[in-house]
Tab-separated table of C-alpha atoms in Angstrom:
chain	number	residue	atom	x	y	z
A	113	MET	CA	-35.788	10.748	-10.271
A	114	THR	CA	-36.887	7.656	-8.297
A	115	ILE	CA	-34.416	4.934	-7.371
A	116	LYS	CA	-35.297	1.648	-5.670
A	117	TYR	CA	-32.916	-0.240	-3.480
A	118	THR	CA	-32.603	-2.891	-0.795
A	119	MET	CA	-31.380	-1.467	2.535
A	120	GLY	CA	-29.002	-2.824	5.181
A	121	ASP	CA	-28.295	-2.082	8.918
A	122	VAL	CA	-27.514	0.956	11.360
A	123	VAL	CA	-27.835	2.973	14.666
A	124	PHE	CA	-26.795	6.166	16.535
A	125	GLY	CA	-24.016	6.453	17.904
A	126	MET	CA	-26.094	11.573	19.941
A	127	LEU	CA	-26.792	8.144	19.769
A	128	LEU	CA	-28.803	6.164	20.531
A	129	LEU	CA	-31.837	3.936	20.104
A	130	SER	CA	-32.828	0.485	21.214
A	131	ALA	CA	-31.965	-1.916	18.413
A	132	THR	CA	-34.785	-4.161	19.546
A	133	ALA	CA	-37.337	-1.355	19.227
A	134	LEU	CA	-36.004	-0.240	15.892
A	135	LEU	CA	-36.222	-3.738	14.394
A	136	ALA	CA	-39.925	-3.830	15.206
A	137	SER	CA	-40.940	-1.755	12.175
A	138	CYS	CA	-41.397	-2.499	8.467
A	139	GLY	CA	-40.604	-1.326	4.856
A	140	THR	CA	-38.129	-1.240	1.914
A	141	ALA	CA	-37.151	2.268	0.914
A	142	ARG	CA	-37.525	4.045	-2.370
A	143	VAL	CA	-35.388	7.169	-2.661
A	144	VAL	CA	-37.185	10.186	-4.100
A	145	HIS	CA	-35.620	13.410	-5.415
A	146	GLY	CA	-32.109	12.465	-4.339
A	147	PRO	CA	-28.907	10.657	-5.251
A	148	ALA	CA	-28.680	6.914	-5.723
A	149	ASN	CA	-28.540	4.849	-2.543
A	150	ARG	CA	-25.480	2.895	-1.488
A	151	HIS	CA	-26.124	-0.834	-1.427
A	152	ALA	CA	-23.282	-1.611	0.951
A	153	VAL	CA	-24.268	-1.952	4.600
A	154	ALA	CA	-22.256	0.149	7.036
A	155	GLY	CA	-21.655	-0.552	10.693
A	156	PRO	CA	-23.350	1.405	13.491
A	157	VAL	CA	-23.424	5.099	12.570
A	158	ARG	CA	-22.056	7.511	15.187
A	159	ILE	CA	-22.148	10.743	13.165
A	160	SER	CA	-24.984	11.277	10.692
A	161	THR	CA	-24.454	12.549	7.168
A	162	PRO	CA	-27.653	14.384	6.126
A	163	GLN	CA	-28.713	14.017	2.498
A	164	TYR	CA	-30.425	17.327	1.833
A	165	GLY	CA	-33.289	17.219	-0.644
A	166	THR	CA	-33.590	13.426	-0.349
A	167	THR	CA	-36.432	11.370	1.081
A	168	ALA	CA	-37.073	7.648	1.419
A	169	THR	CA	-40.512	6.086	1.038
A	170	VAL	CA	-40.978	3.026	3.243
A	171	GLU	CA	-41.999	-0.183	1.542
A	172	ARG	CA	-42.882	-3.522	3.083
A	173	GLY	CA	-39.906	-5.346	4.592
A	174	GLU	CA	-37.817	-2.311	5.635
A	175	THR	CA	-37.132	-0.841	9.085
A	176	LEU	CA	-36.061	2.547	10.389
A	177	TYR	CA	-32.823	0.872	11.455
A	178	HIS	CA	-32.148	-0.380	7.912
A	179	ILE	CA	-33.002	2.898	6.211
A	180	ALA	CA	-30.757	4.885	8.535
A	181	THR	CA	-27.809	2.502	8.182
A	182	GLY	CA	-27.946	2.396	4.423
A	183	HIS	CA	-27.728	6.175	4.223
A	184	GLY	CA	-25.020	6.831	6.800
A	185	ILE	CA	-27.507	8.257	9.309
A	186	SER	CA	-27.968	7.254	12.932
A	187	ALA	CA	-31.321	5.730	13.749
A	188	LEU	CA	-31.998	8.282	16.463
A	189	ASP	CA	-31.316	11.194	14.128
A	190	LEU	CA	-33.598	9.731	11.449
A	191	ALA	CA	-36.352	9.272	14.027
A	192	MET	CA	-35.927	12.828	15.364
A	193	TRP	CA	-35.822	14.419	11.915
A	194	ASN	CA	-39.189	12.800	11.128
A	195	ASP	CA	-40.858	13.020	14.570
A	196	VAL	CA	-41.101	9.233	14.838
A	197	PRO	CA	-41.790	8.475	18.520
A	198	PRO	CA	-40.791	5.345	20.479
A	199	PRO	CA	-41.066	2.449	19.734
A	200	TYR	CA	-39.976	3.925	16.362
A	201	THR	CA	-42.443	2.042	14.190
A	202	ILE	CA	-42.696	3.027	10.522
A	203	TYR	CA	-45.210	1.930	7.894
A	204	PRO	CA	-45.235	1.147	4.166
A	205	GLY	CA	-45.892	4.329	2.206
A	206	GLN	CA	-44.484	6.609	4.887
A	207	ARG	CA	-41.968	9.155	3.564
A	208	LEU	CA	-38.905	9.915	5.680
A	209	ARG	CA	-36.630	12.946	5.310
A	210	LEU	CA	-32.930	12.096	5.232
A	211	TYR	CA	-32.028	15.539	6.592
A	212	PRO	CA	-33.142	17.757	9.509
A	213	VAL	CA	-36.253	19.859	8.984
A	214	ASP	CA	-34.464	23.069	10.002
A	215	HIS	CA	-32.860	23.010	6.517
A	216	LEU	CA	-36.283	23.718	5.002
A	217	GLN	CA	-36.910	26.468	7.523
A	218	ARG	CA	-33.583	28.100	6.648
A	219	ARG	CA	-34.352	27.937	2.933
A	220	ALA	CA	-37.736	29.548	3.538
A	221	SER	CA	-36.215	32.309	5.649
A	222	VAL	CA	-33.700	33.086	2.898
A	223	ALA	CA	-36.467	33.356	0.312
A	224	VAL	CA	-38.575	35.665	2.502
A	225	ALA	CA	-35.708	37.831	3.733
A	226	THR	CA	-34.278	38.545	0.265
A	227	PRO	CA	-36.479	41.142	-1.540
A	228	HIS	CA	-36.878	41.073	-5.293
A	229	ARG	CA	-34.795	43.725	-7.053
A	230	PRO	CA	-35.062	43.757	-10.854
A	231	ASN	CA	-31.701	43.344	-12.604
A	232	VAL	CA	-29.853	43.283	-9.260
A	233	ALA	CA	-28.550	40.067	-7.743
A	234	PRO	CA	-29.550	39.915	-4.049
A	235	ALA	CA	-26.612	40.117	-1.677
A	236	ARG	CA	-25.972	37.213	0.652
A	237	LEU	CA	-23.243	35.942	2.887
A	238	PRO	CA	-20.690	33.696	1.164
A	239	SER	CA	-21.639	30.798	3.433
A	240	GLU	CA	-25.375	31.105	2.699
A	241	PRO	CA	-26.439	29.249	-0.471
A	242	SER	CA	-29.322	30.602	-2.506
A	243	VAL	CA	-32.518	28.586	-2.806
A	244	ALA	CA	-31.732	27.888	-6.458
A	245	SER	CA	-28.191	26.689	-5.785
A	246	THR	CA	-29.414	24.498	-2.936
A	247	ALA	CA	-31.964	22.846	-5.207
A	248	ALA	CA	-29.364	22.292	-7.900
A	249	ALA	CA	-26.904	20.681	-5.483
A	250	PRO	CA	-28.989	18.991	-2.749
A	251	ASN	CA	-26.033	17.042	-1.384
A	252	ILE	CA	-24.130	20.154	-0.264
A	253	PRO	CA	-25.593	20.993	3.172
A	254	PRO	CA	-25.764	24.589	4.341
A	255	PRO	CA	-24.038	25.469	7.616
A	256	LEU	CA	-26.053	24.430	10.667
A	257	ASN	CA	-25.510	27.170	13.204
A	258	PRO	CA	-26.425	26.040	16.715
A	259	PRO	CA	-27.962	28.648	18.986
A	260	ALA	CA	-25.669	30.707	21.185
A	261	SER	CA	-27.917	29.954	24.145
A	262	SER	CA	-30.622	27.487	25.123
A	263	PRO	CA	-33.960	28.006	26.909
A	264	PHE	CA	-32.820	25.859	29.846
A	265	ALA	CA	-30.755	26.442	32.949
A	266	TRP	CA	-28.632	23.320	32.539
A	267	THR	CA	-27.232	21.641	35.642
A	268	TRP	CA	-24.377	19.161	35.968
A	269	PRO	CA	-25.696	15.601	35.634
A	270	ALA	CA	-23.133	14.073	38.014
A	271	ASP	CA	-20.365	14.889	40.462
A	272	GLY	CA	-16.866	13.821	39.569
A	273	THR	CA	-13.843	14.579	37.440
A	274	LEU	CA	-14.042	15.616	33.804
A	275	ALA	CA	-12.331	12.675	32.089
A	276	SER	CA	-12.972	13.494	28.423
A	277	ARG	CA	-14.085	16.579	26.529
A	278	TYR	CA	-16.254	17.018	23.450
A	279	ALA	CA	-14.424	16.987	20.109
A	280	ALA	CA	-16.391	17.967	16.991
A	281	GLY	CA	-16.354	15.290	14.319
A	282	GLU	CA	-14.846	12.558	16.506
A	283	PRO	CA	-17.335	9.660	16.803
A	284	THR	CA	-16.299	8.658	20.328
A	285	ARG	CA	-16.232	12.218	21.701
A	286	GLN	CA	-19.677	13.612	20.936
A	287	GLY	CA	-20.123	14.613	24.564
A	288	ILE	CA	-18.190	14.644	27.831
A	289	ASP	CA	-17.222	11.864	30.244
A	290	ILE	CA	-17.463	12.430	33.994
A	291	ALA	CA	-15.515	9.932	36.114
A	292	GLY	CA	-16.870	9.044	39.550
A	293	GLN	CA	-17.853	6.231	41.900
A	294	ALA	CA	-20.082	3.268	41.156
A	295	GLY	CA	-23.639	3.853	42.301
A	296	GLN	CA	-23.452	7.622	42.690
A	297	PRO	CA	-26.493	9.571	41.425
A	298	ILE	CA	-26.934	10.523	37.782
A	299	ARG	CA	-29.316	13.474	37.549
A	300	ALA	CA	-31.365	15.036	34.756
A	301	ALA	CA	-29.637	18.169	33.470
A	302	ALA	CA	-32.961	19.923	32.707
A	303	ASP	CA	-36.716	19.304	32.847
A	304	GLY	CA	-38.038	16.933	30.212
A	305	ILE	CA	-39.555	13.579	29.306
A	306	VAL	CA	-37.732	10.267	29.036
A	307	VAL	CA	-37.860	9.107	25.418
A	308	TYR	CA	-35.473	6.160	25.781
A	309	SER	CA	-34.386	3.963	28.675
A	310	GLY	CA	-32.553	0.796	27.723
A	311	SER	CA	-29.344	-0.933	26.691
A	312	GLY	CA	-29.904	-1.613	23.002
A	313	LEU	CA	-27.121	0.559	21.634
A	314	VAL	CA	-23.675	-1.018	21.584
A	315	GLY	CA	-21.047	1.181	23.191
A	316	TYR	CA	-23.348	3.183	25.478
A	317	GLY	CA	-24.315	0.541	28.026
A	318	GLU	CA	-27.369	1.348	30.119
A	319	LEU	CA	-28.621	4.526	28.450
A	320	VAL	CA	-31.230	7.190	29.222
A	321	ILE	CA	-32.280	9.865	26.714
A	322	VAL	CA	-34.327	12.876	27.854
A	323	LYS	CA	-36.185	15.141	25.441
A	324	HIS	CA	-36.449	18.701	26.731
A	325	ASN	CA	-38.443	20.229	23.861
A	326	ASP	CA	-38.806	19.697	20.121
A	327	ALA	CA	-35.192	20.709	19.472
A	328	TRP	CA	-33.173	19.771	22.566
A	329	LEU	CA	-32.322	16.435	24.171
A	330	SER	CA	-29.674	15.029	26.482
A	331	ALA	CA	-28.234	11.523	26.790
A	332	TYR	CA	-26.734	9.672	29.774
A	333	GLY	CA	-24.693	6.522	29.108
A	334	HIS	CA	-22.640	3.797	30.874
A	335	ASN	CA	-25.017	3.660	33.854
A	336	ARG	CA	-25.067	0.822	36.362
A	337	ALA	CA	-28.819	1.064	36.722
A	338	ARG	CA	-31.616	3.082	35.125
A	339	MET	CA	-34.264	4.520	37.460
A	340	VAL	CA	-36.770	5.997	34.995
A	341	ASN	CA	-39.056	4.626	32.307
A	342	GLU	CA	-39.911	5.875	28.826
A	343	GLY	CA	-42.661	8.481	28.878
A	344	GLN	CA	-41.866	9.601	32.420
A	345	LEU	CA	-41.780	13.340	33.128
A	346	ILE	CA	-38.734	14.423	35.105
A	347	LYS	CA	-37.369	17.578	36.697
A	348	ALA	CA	-33.893	19.068	36.563
A	349	GLY	CA	-31.759	17.536	39.303
A	350	GLN	CA	-33.947	14.440	39.635
A	351	GLN	CA	-32.003	11.182	39.858
A	352	ILE	CA	-32.512	9.116	36.723
A	353	ALA	CA	-29.734	6.509	37.017
A	354	GLU	CA	-26.746	5.248	38.986
A	355	MET	CA	-23.205	5.675	37.709
A	356	GLY	CA	-21.501	2.549	36.440
A	357	HIS	CA	-19.284	1.219	33.693
A	358	SER	CA	-21.687	-0.612	31.379
A	359	GLY	CA	-20.083	-0.318	27.950
A	360	ALA	CA	-17.042	1.441	29.440
A	361	ALA	CA	-13.709	0.493	31.012
A	362	SER	CA	-14.296	2.399	34.263
A	363	ASN	CA	-17.058	4.081	36.231
A	364	MET	CA	-18.188	7.189	34.384
A	365	LEU	CA	-21.097	9.057	32.884
A	366	HIS	CA	-21.083	9.779	29.166
A	367	PHE	CA	-23.205	12.911	28.736
A	368	GLU	CA	-24.375	14.525	25.516
A	369	ILE	CA	-26.480	17.569	24.630
A	370	ARG	CA	-28.048	17.677	21.169
A	371	TYR	CA	-29.829	20.426	19.263
A	372	ASN	CA	-31.969	19.238	16.325
A	373	GLY	CA	-30.035	15.989	16.473
A	374	LYS	CA	-26.635	17.683	16.242
A	375	PRO	CA	-24.222	17.089	19.160
A	376	LEU	CA	-22.990	20.222	20.906
A	377	ASP	CA	-20.257	20.795	23.446
A	378	PRO	CA	-21.969	20.372	26.849
A	379	LEU	CA	-19.369	22.609	28.497
A	380	LEU	CA	-20.806	25.561	26.568
A	381	TYR	CA	-24.107	25.123	28.404
A	382	LEU	CA	-23.284	23.645	31.818
A	383	PRO	CA	-22.399	26.051	34.670
A	384	LYS	CA	-18.701	26.739	35.151
A	385	ARG	CA	-17.085	24.810	37.983
């Protein structure tokens, strides 16, 4: 079923794109193989709601920002799910997934791992939907199990006191806050490439986002000054910003780790201290 609609506005709240860059693209979206789109425009999106089995085809006049907002998805997540690089330009006719690609990989693994047994229903875990049931109910997402470990030796991005911890499902606590002194160094937590350096996202102040590989990224918000540019390769421990309180009430670093766009608890990956 194909449904046409006129889209509204949006952004990330893991997070986190430049609104200026996002508004530089084009299109009006046509939803394909999914539920009808909401016409109401939501405010900035902090936690994305994937729409499994649904895609949007860009038409003239629409932007990545608009498509994401209208579907309850952060702009950064939508860009990551579709490998859209900065400056996040999209084109008429381009099809965008409204869900992370790992969902397709999980469906494929279920189909391959379950052998065919005539007259015997294949056994599966209660939490694992079959391929058929997933297709019949595309809006019910399967569990997204983050990895128990990462391929990086994460390091603390700043010295200071832990002021706020990660809380799953709470829009303002998708990472940790580290309180410190104005101007102290903010360091990259692992090797990577800077994919965003700017202040276009309300609530995060001066923000730096580092991509570590195709699945992992980290974000550093509320900085006083940014010291790296987009596209710059950086090493773990390298200073990338100065601590400040842009978008915050006091001097702190807001730090997030994301896996396939999903925020994780940084304290599960940073060294104990």
